[in-house]
Amino acid sequence: MINLIDKLATEQCLLYDEMHYLIENRNEETAQYLFEKARQVRILHYGHDVYMRGLIEFTNYCRNDCYYCGIRKSNCNAERYRLTKDQILHCCDVGYKLGFRTFVLQGGEDGHYRDEVLADIVSSIKEEYPDCAVTLSLGERSYESYKMLFEAGADRYLLRHETANEEHYSKLHPPVMSLKNRKQCLYNLKEIGYQVGCGFMVGSPFQTVDCLVEDLMFIKELRPHMVGIGPYIPHKDTPFADKPSGTLELTLFLLGIIRLMLPGVLLPATTALGTIHPKGRELGILAGANVVMPNLSPTDVRKKYLLYDNKICTGDEAAECRKCLERRIESIGYKLVVSRGDCKYM
Ligand code: SAH
């Protein structure tokens, strides 16, 4: 076990069976060893800095029907909203004053935001805040669309692959969606020049250790700049309402592995991790994560962007979130920095 972690730390590569063994047989002691190694690598590349991204959830309309997601098309209980360009720019204004230098525009796949509309929003943000990075997280779009948004100034794109196993993918998504297309989107984004993030939910229904090993192998192959992982958490109005949440323990273990596999990667301690455990994000940072993504969405829409139940911070003002996170991060000896927080050493 320890030798597998050492191998991962030095060569950053494990064979399929080795990775399977490491995950399957993990225990408290190996986890602590893994986290120590992951922290060493993280400190080597990023010191004790934690980058922050201001998340702007600008629409919860979605044409997709992913079985796990609270804003899926078939959820008629979801109260739908869209933010205007002015509202989005206002979020950026609030965020900039609080020290955010990356804005993440995330939403469902909403046809209302055609390429021209989004390109205009992106270029307006970049014009107003030239020292900031814009990250998009809008799901699957055409090559031309991604290209147009990149040319409008978008720097990064987050598109979790969700699972790298075909069969598992088909258990989480309706037949019109495919892993092949999802992966193709990621390769397109990379080719266009975006800093790209993939990722998956930990403990999603029907996930096996084999699925996780395939996820890690895919991440290794794609070599993304960012990897977003967080526990699956059920939403009451989805077909998976009664499926159990992913665990803190496995999520932390995987964060540690990913840090060692891709030493310079940007790795968020996600809101979902903070939702399943009161100290989830702090523990995520201590396992190798180096990014947090607090919410900048206007307070009145936050309770409507619910991908899962019991999401934290839906009642707080952006400034409160910022202060609260700063306290949390300082309490474990790290610091929130005012920086675009680009990926180093890829
Ligand atoms: N429409 C965009 C943004 C999706 S929301 C896209 O397709 O990329 C961002 C991420 O939230 C998803 O990629 C998914 O991994 C995660 N998510 C969705 N439902 C969730 C749930 N019930 N529990 C935990 N994470 C969830």
CSV table of C-alpha atoms and ligand atoms in Angstrom, one decimal:
chain,number,residue,atom,x,y,z
A,1,MET,CA,0.0,0.0,0.0
A,2,ILE,CA,2.6,2.5,1.2
A,3,ASN,CA,4.8,1.5,-1.7
A,4,LEU,CA,2.0,2.1,-4.2
A,5,ILE,CA,1.6,5.6,-2.8
A,6,ASP,CA,5.4,6.2,-3.1
A,7,LYS,CA,5.3,4.9,-6.6
A,8,LEU,CA,2.4,7.3,-7.4
A,9,ALA,CA,4.3,10.2,-5.8
A,10,THR,CA,7.5,9.6,-7.7
A,11,GLU,CA,6.4,8.3,-11.1
A,12,GLN,CA,2.8,9.6,-11.0
A,13,CYS,CA,1.6,6.5,-12.7
A,14,LEU,CA,0.1,3.3,-11.5
A,15,LEU,CA,-1.1,0.3,-13.5
A,16,TYR,CA,-4.8,-0.4,-13.6
A,17,ASP,CA,-4.6,-3.3,-11.1
A,18,GLU,CA,-2.3,-1.3,-8.7
A,19,MET,CA,-4.8,1.6,-8.7
A,20,HIS,CA,-7.7,-0.8,-8.1
A,21,TYR,CA,-5.8,-2.4,-5.2
A,22,LEU,CA,-5.0,0.9,-3.6
A,23,ILE,CA,-8.6,2.1,-3.7
A,24,GLU,CA,-10.1,-1.2,-2.7
A,25,ASN,CA,-7.8,-1.8,0.3
A,26,ARG,CA,-7.4,1.8,1.5
A,27,ASN,CA,-7.6,2.4,5.3
A,28,GLU,CA,-7.1,5.2,7.7
A,29,GLU,CA,-3.3,4.7,7.9
A,30,THR,CA,-2.8,4.7,4.1
A,31,ALA,CA,-5.1,7.7,3.8
A,32,GLN,CA,-3.0,9.7,6.2
A,33,TYR,CA,0.2,8.8,4.4
A,34,LEU,CA,-1.4,9.7,1.0
A,35,PHE,CA,-2.5,13.1,2.3
A,36,GLU,CA,0.9,13.9,3.7
A,37,LYS,CA,2.5,13.1,0.3
A,38,ALA,CA,-0.2,15.1,-1.5
A,39,ARG,CA,0.3,18.1,0.7
A,40,GLN,CA,4.0,18.0,0.1
A,41,VAL,CA,3.5,18.1,-3.7
A,42,ARG,CA,0.9,20.8,-3.4
A,43,ILE,CA,3.1,23.0,-1.2
A,44,LEU,CA,6.0,22.5,-3.6
A,45,HIS,CA,3.9,23.9,-6.5
A,46,TYR,CA,1.4,26.3,-4.9
A,47,GLY,CA,2.8,26.9,-1.3
A,48,HIS,CA,-0.1,27.4,1.1
A,49,ASP,CA,-2.1,29.5,-1.4
A,50,VAL,CA,-5.7,28.7,-2.0
A,51,TYR,CA,-7.3,30.2,-5.1
A,52,MET,CA,-10.9,31.3,-5.1
A,53,ARG,CA,-13.4,31.4,-8.0
A,54,GLY,CA,-16.6,33.3,-7.9
A,55,LEU,CA,-19.4,31.0,-9.0
A,56,ILE,CA,-22.2,32.7,-10.9
A,57,GLU,CA,-25.1,30.3,-11.4
A,58,PHE,CA,-26.8,32.3,-14.2
A,59,THR,CA,-29.5,29.9,-15.3
A,60,ASN,CA,-31.2,26.7,-14.0
A,61,TYR,CA,-33.1,26.0,-17.3
A,62,CYS,CA,-31.7,22.8,-18.8
A,63,ARG,CA,-32.6,20.7,-21.8
A,64,ASN,CA,-30.9,17.7,-20.3
A,65,ASP,CA,-32.5,15.1,-18.0
A,66,CYS,CA,-29.5,13.6,-16.1
A,67,TYR,CA,-31.0,11.2,-13.5
A,68,TYR,CA,-29.0,12.6,-10.6
A,69,CYS,CA,-29.4,16.4,-11.1
A,70,GLY,CA,-32.0,18.6,-9.4
A,71,ILE,CA,-32.3,21.0,-12.3
A,72,ARG,CA,-33.0,18.3,-14.9
A,73,LYS,CA,-35.7,19.1,-17.4
A,74,SER,CA,-38.3,16.8,-15.9
A,75,ASN,CA,-38.2,18.3,-12.5
A,76,CYS,CA,-41.3,20.5,-12.6
A,77,ASN,CA,-40.8,21.5,-9.0
A,78,ALA,CA,-37.7,23.5,-9.9
A,79,GLU,CA,-38.4,27.2,-10.0
A,80,ARG,CA,-36.6,28.3,-13.1
A,81,TYR,CA,-34.7,31.6,-13.5
A,82,ARG,CA,-32.2,33.3,-15.8
A,83,LEU,CA,-29.9,36.2,-15.0
A,84,THR,CA,-29.6,39.1,-17.4
A,85,LYS,CA,-26.2,40.4,-18.6
A,86,ASP,CA,-26.5,43.3,-16.2
A,87,GLN,CA,-27.2,41.0,-13.3
A,88,ILE,CA,-24.2,38.9,-14.2
A,89,LEU,CA,-22.0,42.0,-14.5
A,90,HIS,CA,-23.3,43.2,-11.1
A,91,CYS,CA,-22.2,39.8,-9.6
A,92,CYS,CA,-18.7,40.4,-11.1
A,93,ASP,CA,-18.6,43.9,-9.6
A,94,VAL,CA,-19.4,42.6,-6.2
A,95,GLY,CA,-16.9,39.8,-6.6
A,96,TYR,CA,-14.1,42.0,-7.9
A,97,LYS,CA,-14.4,44.2,-4.8
A,98,LEU,CA,-14.1,41.1,-2.6
A,99,GLY,CA,-10.9,40.0,-4.3
A,100,PHE,CA,-12.2,37.5,-6.9
A,101,ARG,CA,-10.1,37.4,-10.1
A,102,THR,CA,-11.8,34.4,-11.7
A,103,PHE,CA,-15.5,34.3,-12.5
A,104,VAL,CA,-17.2,31.0,-13.3
A,105,LEU,CA,-20.4,31.2,-15.3
A,106,GLN,CA,-22.2,28.0,-14.7
A,107,GLY,CA,-25.7,26.9,-15.8
A,108,GLY,CA,-27.9,24.3,-17.2
A,109,GLU,CA,-27.9,23.7,-21.0
A,110,ASP,CA,-30.2,26.6,-21.7
A,111,GLY,CA,-30.9,27.4,-25.4
A,112,HIS,CA,-31.9,31.0,-24.5
A,113,TYR,CA,-28.1,31.8,-24.3
A,114,ARG,CA,-27.2,31.5,-27.9
A,115,ASP,CA,-23.5,31.9,-28.9
A,116,GLU,CA,-23.9,35.6,-29.7
A,117,VAL,CA,-25.6,36.3,-26.3
A,118,LEU,CA,-22.9,34.4,-24.4
A,119,ALA,CA,-20.0,35.9,-26.4
A,120,ASP,CA,-21.3,39.3,-25.6
A,121,ILE,CA,-21.5,38.6,-21.9
A,122,VAL,CA,-18.0,37.1,-21.9
A,123,SER,CA,-16.4,40.0,-23.8
A,124,SER,CA,-18.2,42.5,-21.6
A,125,ILE,CA,-16.7,40.9,-18.5
A,126,LYS,CA,-13.2,40.7,-20.0
A,127,GLU,CA,-13.5,44.4,-21.1
A,128,GLU,CA,-14.5,45.5,-17.6
A,129,TYR,CA,-12.1,43.2,-15.7
A,130,PRO,CA,-9.1,42.6,-18.0
A,131,ASP,CA,-7.1,41.2,-15.1
A,132,CYS,CA,-9.7,38.4,-14.4
A,133,ALA,CA,-10.1,35.0,-15.9
A,134,VAL,CA,-13.5,33.8,-17.1
A,135,THR,CA,-14.4,30.2,-16.7
A,136,LEU,CA,-17.4,28.7,-18.5
A,137,SER,CA,-19.4,25.6,-17.3
A,138,LEU,CA,-22.3,25.4,-19.7
A,139,GLY,CA,-22.3,21.7,-20.7
A,140,GLU,CA,-21.9,20.3,-24.2
A,141,ARG,CA,-21.8,22.7,-27.2
A,142,SER,CA,-20.5,22.5,-30.7
A,143,TYR,CA,-16.8,23.0,-31.6
A,144,GLU,CA,-17.8,26.3,-33.3
A,145,SER,CA,-19.6,27.5,-30.2
A,146,TYR,CA,-16.7,26.7,-27.9
A,147,LYS,CA,-14.4,28.5,-30.4
A,148,MET,CA,-16.5,31.6,-30.6
A,149,LEU,CA,-16.6,31.9,-26.8
A,150,PHE,CA,-12.9,31.4,-26.6
A,151,GLU,CA,-12.4,34.1,-29.1
A,152,ALA,CA,-14.7,36.3,-27.0
A,153,GLY,CA,-12.2,35.9,-24.2
A,154,ALA,CA,-13.2,32.9,-22.1
A,155,ASP,CA,-10.1,31.4,-20.6
A,156,ARG,CA,-11.2,28.1,-19.0
A,157,TYR,CA,-14.0,25.5,-19.3
A,158,LEU,CA,-15.3,23.0,-16.8
A,159,LEU,CA,-17.0,20.0,-18.1
A,160,ARG,CA,-17.1,17.0,-15.8
A,161,HIS,CA,-16.9,13.8,-17.8
A,162,GLU,CA,-19.2,12.3,-15.0
A,163,THR,CA,-17.9,8.8,-15.5
A,164,ALA,CA,-15.4,7.3,-17.9
A,165,ASN,CA,-17.2,3.9,-18.0
A,166,GLU,CA,-19.7,3.6,-20.9
A,167,GLU,CA,-22.1,1.3,-19.0
A,168,HIS,CA,-22.1,3.5,-15.9
A,169,TYR,CA,-22.6,6.6,-18.1
A,170,SER,CA,-25.8,5.1,-19.5
A,171,LYS,CA,-27.1,4.4,-16.1
A,172,LEU,CA,-26.7,8.0,-15.1
A,173,HIS,CA,-28.0,9.7,-18.3
A,174,PRO,CA,-30.9,9.3,-20.8
A,175,PRO,CA,-30.0,7.5,-24.1
A,176,VAL,CA,-29.7,10.8,-26.0
A,177,MET,CA,-26.5,11.6,-24.1
A,178,SER,CA,-23.3,9.8,-24.7
A,179,LEU,CA,-19.9,9.5,-23.1
A,180,LYS,CA,-18.3,9.6,-26.5
A,181,ASN,CA,-19.7,13.1,-27.1
A,182,ARG,CA,-18.8,14.3,-23.6
A,183,LYS,CA,-15.2,13.2,-24.2
A,184,GLN,CA,-15.1,14.7,-27.6
A,185,CYS,CA,-16.2,18.0,-26.2
A,186,LEU,CA,-13.3,17.9,-23.7
A,187,TYR,CA,-10.8,17.2,-26.5
A,188,ASN,CA,-12.3,20.0,-28.6
A,189,LEU,CA,-12.0,22.4,-25.7
A,190,LYS,CA,-8.4,21.5,-25.2
A,191,GLU,CA,-7.6,21.8,-28.9
A,192,ILE,CA,-9.1,25.3,-29.0
A,193,GLY,CA,-6.8,26.4,-26.2
A,194,TYR,CA,-9.0,26.5,-23.1
A,195,GLN,CA,-7.6,25.5,-19.7
A,196,VAL,CA,-9.9,22.5,-19.3
A,197,GLY,CA,-11.5,20.8,-16.3
A,198,CYS,CA,-13.0,17.4,-16.2
A,199,GLY,CA,-14.3,15.4,-13.2
A,200,PHE,CA,-16.9,13.2,-11.7
A,201,MET,CA,-19.1,12.6,-8.7
A,202,VAL,CA,-17.8,10.3,-6.0
A,203,GLY,CA,-20.3,7.6,-4.9
A,204,SER,CA,-22.7,8.2,-7.8
A,205,PRO,CA,-25.3,5.5,-8.1
A,206,PHE,CA,-23.9,2.2,-9.6
A,207,GLN,CA,-20.3,3.4,-9.4
A,208,THR,CA,-17.8,0.7,-8.7
A,209,VAL,CA,-14.0,0.7,-7.9
A,210,ASP,CA,-13.5,-0.2,-11.6
A,211,CYS,CA,-15.4,2.9,-12.6
A,212,LEU,CA,-13.1,5.0,-10.4
A,213,VAL,CA,-10.0,3.5,-11.8
A,214,GLU,CA,-11.3,4.2,-15.3
A,215,ASP,CA,-12.0,7.8,-14.3
A,216,LEU,CA,-8.4,8.2,-13.0
A,217,MET,CA,-7.0,6.6,-16.2
A,218,PHE,CA,-9.1,8.9,-18.3
A,219,ILE,CA,-7.9,11.9,-16.3
A,220,LYS,CA,-4.3,10.8,-16.8
A,221,GLU,CA,-4.9,10.5,-20.6
A,222,LEU,CA,-6.7,13.9,-20.9
A,223,ARG,CA,-4.2,15.7,-18.7
A,224,PRO,CA,-6.7,18.5,-17.7
A,225,HIS,CA,-5.6,21.7,-16.0
A,226,MET,CA,-8.4,21.2,-13.4
A,227,VAL,CA,-10.3,18.3,-11.9
A,228,GLY,CA,-13.6,18.8,-10.2
A,229,ILE,CA,-14.7,16.0,-7.9
A,230,GLY,CA,-17.3,16.0,-5.1
A,231,PRO,CA,-19.6,13.5,-3.5
A,232,TYR,CA,-22.9,12.6,-5.1
A,233,ILE,CA,-25.7,13.9,-3.0
A,234,PRO,CA,-29.3,12.9,-3.8
A,235,HIS,CA,-32.0,15.5,-4.8
A,236,LYS,CA,-35.5,14.6,-3.7
A,237,ASP,CA,-37.2,15.3,-7.1
A,238,THR,CA,-34.9,13.0,-9.2
A,239,PRO,CA,-35.1,9.3,-10.0
A,240,PHE,CA,-32.1,8.8,-7.7
A,241,ALA,CA,-33.8,10.5,-4.7
A,242,ASP,CA,-33.3,7.4,-2.5
A,243,LYS,CA,-29.7,6.6,-3.5
A,244,PRO,CA,-27.1,7.3,-0.7
A,245,SER,CA,-24.6,10.1,-0.8
A,246,GLY,CA,-21.0,9.6,-1.6
A,247,THR,CA,-18.7,9.6,1.4
A,248,LEU,CA,-16.2,12.2,2.7
A,249,GLU,CA,-13.7,9.5,3.2
A,250,LEU,CA,-13.6,8.3,-0.4
A,251,THR,CA,-13.7,11.8,-1.8
A,252,LEU,CA,-10.7,12.8,0.2
A,253,PHE,CA,-8.8,9.7,-0.8
A,254,LEU,CA,-9.4,10.4,-4.4
A,255,LEU,CA,-8.4,14.1,-4.0
A,256,GLY,CA,-5.1,12.9,-2.6
A,257,ILE,CA,-4.5,10.4,-5.5
A,258,ILE,CA,-5.4,13.1,-8.1
A,259,ARG,CA,-2.9,15.6,-6.6
A,260,LEU,CA,-0.1,13.0,-6.9
A,261,MET,CA,-1.1,12.0,-10.4
A,262,LEU,CA,-1.2,15.6,-11.7
A,263,PRO,CA,1.0,17.6,-9.3
A,264,GLY,CA,0.2,21.0,-10.8
A,265,VAL,CA,-3.5,20.5,-11.2
A,266,LEU,CA,-6.1,22.9,-10.0
A,267,LEU,CA,-8.2,20.9,-7.6
A,268,PRO,CA,-11.3,22.4,-5.9
A,269,ALA,CA,-12.6,21.5,-2.4
A,270,THR,CA,-16.2,21.6,-3.6
A,271,THR,CA,-19.4,22.9,-2.2
A,272,ALA,CA,-20.7,19.4,-2.3
A,273,LEU,CA,-17.9,18.3,0.0
A,274,GLY,CA,-18.7,21.2,2.4
A,275,THR,CA,-22.3,20.0,2.3
A,276,ILE,CA,-21.8,16.4,3.4
A,277,HIS,CA,-19.5,17.4,6.3
A,278,PRO,CA,-19.1,20.7,8.2
A,279,LYS,CA,-15.3,20.7,7.7
A,280,GLY,CA,-15.4,19.0,4.3
A,281,ARG,CA,-13.7,21.8,2.4
A,282,GLU,CA,-10.9,22.2,5.0
A,283,LEU,CA,-10.3,18.5,4.9
A,284,GLY,CA,-10.3,18.6,1.1
A,285,ILE,CA,-7.5,21.2,1.2
A,286,LEU,CA,-5.6,19.1,3.7
A,287,ALA,CA,-5.9,16.1,1.3
A,288,GLY,CA,-4.4,18.1,-1.6
A,289,ALA,CA,-7.0,20.5,-3.0
A,290,ASN,CA,-6.0,24.1,-3.7
A,291,VAL,CA,-9.2,25.9,-5.0
A,292,VAL,CA,-12.5,27.0,-3.5
A,293,MET,CA,-15.5,28.2,-5.4
A,294,PRO,CA,-17.8,30.3,-3.3
A,295,ASN,CA,-21.1,31.5,-4.6
A,296,LEU,CA,-21.5,35.0,-6.2
A,297,SER,CA,-25.0,34.4,-7.4
A,298,PRO,CA,-27.6,37.0,-6.2
A,299,THR,CA,-29.1,35.8,-2.9
A,300,ASP,CA,-32.6,35.6,-4.3
A,301,VAL,CA,-31.8,32.9,-6.9
A,302,ARG,CA,-29.4,30.8,-4.9
A,303,LYS,CA,-32.1,28.6,-3.4
A,304,LYS,CA,-33.2,27.8,-7.0
A,305,TYR,CA,-29.9,26.4,-8.3
A,306,LEU,CA,-30.2,23.2,-6.4
A,307,LEU,CA,-28.4,20.3,-8.0
A,308,TYR,CA,-28.8,18.3,-4.8
A,309,ASP,CA,-30.5,18.7,-1.4
A,310,ASN,CA,-29.2,20.7,1.6
A,311,LYS,CA,-26.7,22.7,-0.4
A,312,ILE,CA,-24.8,25.1,2.0
A,313,CYS,CA,-24.4,28.9,1.8
A,314,THR,CA,-27.7,29.4,-0.1
A,315,GLY,CA,-28.7,32.2,2.3
A,316,ASP,CA,-25.5,34.1,2.6
A,317,GLU,CA,-24.3,37.3,0.9
A,318,ALA,CA,-21.2,36.9,-1.2
A,319,ALA,CA,-19.2,39.0,1.3
A,320,GLU,CA,-20.2,36.7,4.2
A,321,CYS,CA,-19.1,33.6,2.2
A,322,ARG,CA,-15.8,35.2,1.5
A,323,LYS,CA,-15.1,36.0,5.1
A,324,CYS,CA,-16.3,32.6,6.3
A,325,LEU,CA,-14.1,30.8,3.9
A,326,GLU,CA,-11.1,33.0,4.7
A,327,ARG,CA,-11.5,32.1,8.4
A,328,ARG,CA,-11.8,28.4,7.6
A,329,ILE,CA,-8.8,28.4,5.4
A,330,GLU,CA,-6.6,30.3,7.8
A,331,SER,CA,-7.7,28.0,10.6
A,332,ILE,CA,-5.8,25.2,8.9
A,333,GLY,CA,-2.7,27.3,8.1
A,334,TYR,CA,-3.5,28.1,4.5
A,335,LYS,CA,-4.4,31.5,2.9
A,336,LEU,CA,-6.9,32.7,0.3
A,337,VAL,CA,-5.1,34.8,-2.3
A,338,VAL,CA,-6.2,37.5,-4.7
A,339,SER,CA,-5.1,36.1,-8.0
A,340,ARG,CA,-6.4,34.7,-11.3
A,341,GLY,CA,-4.9,31.4,-10.0
A,342,ASP,CA,-3.8,29.9,-13.3
A,343,CYS,CA,-2.5,26.4,-13.6
A,344,LYS,CA,1.2,26.0,-13.0
A,345,TYR,CA,3.7,23.4,-14.2
A,346,MET,CA,1.5,21.4,-16.6
B,1,SAH,N1,-24.7,21.9,-17.2
B,1,SAH,C1,-23.3,22.0,-16.9
B,1,SAH,C2,-23.1,22.3,-15.4
B,1,SAH,C3,-23.6,21.1,-14.6
B,1,SAH,S1,-23.7,21.3,-12.9
B,1,SAH,C4,-22.6,20.7,-17.4
B,1,SAH,O1,-23.3,19.9,-18.0
B,1,SAH,O2,-21.4,20.7,-17.2
B,1,SAH,C5,-22.0,20.9,-12.4
B,1,SAH,C6,-21.8,19.5,-11.9
B,1,SAH,O3,-22.6,19.3,-10.7
B,1,SAH,C7,-22.2,18.4,-12.8
B,1,SAH,O4,-21.2,18.2,-13.7
B,1,SAH,C8,-22.3,17.2,-11.8
B,1,SAH,O5,-21.1,16.4,-11.7
B,1,SAH,C9,-22.6,17.9,-10.5
B,1,SAH,N2,-23.9,17.4,-9.9
B,1,SAH,C10,-25.1,17.4,-10.5
B,1,SAH,N3,-26.0,16.8,-9.7
B,1,SAH,C11,-25.3,16.5,-8.6
B,1,SAH,C12,-25.7,15.8,-7.4
B,1,SAH,N4,-27.0,15.4,-7.2
B,1,SAH,N5,-24.8,15.6,-6.4
B,1,SAH,C13,-23.6,16.1,-6.6
B,1,SAH,N6,-23.1,16.7,-7.7
B,1,SAH,C14,-24.0,16.9,-8.7
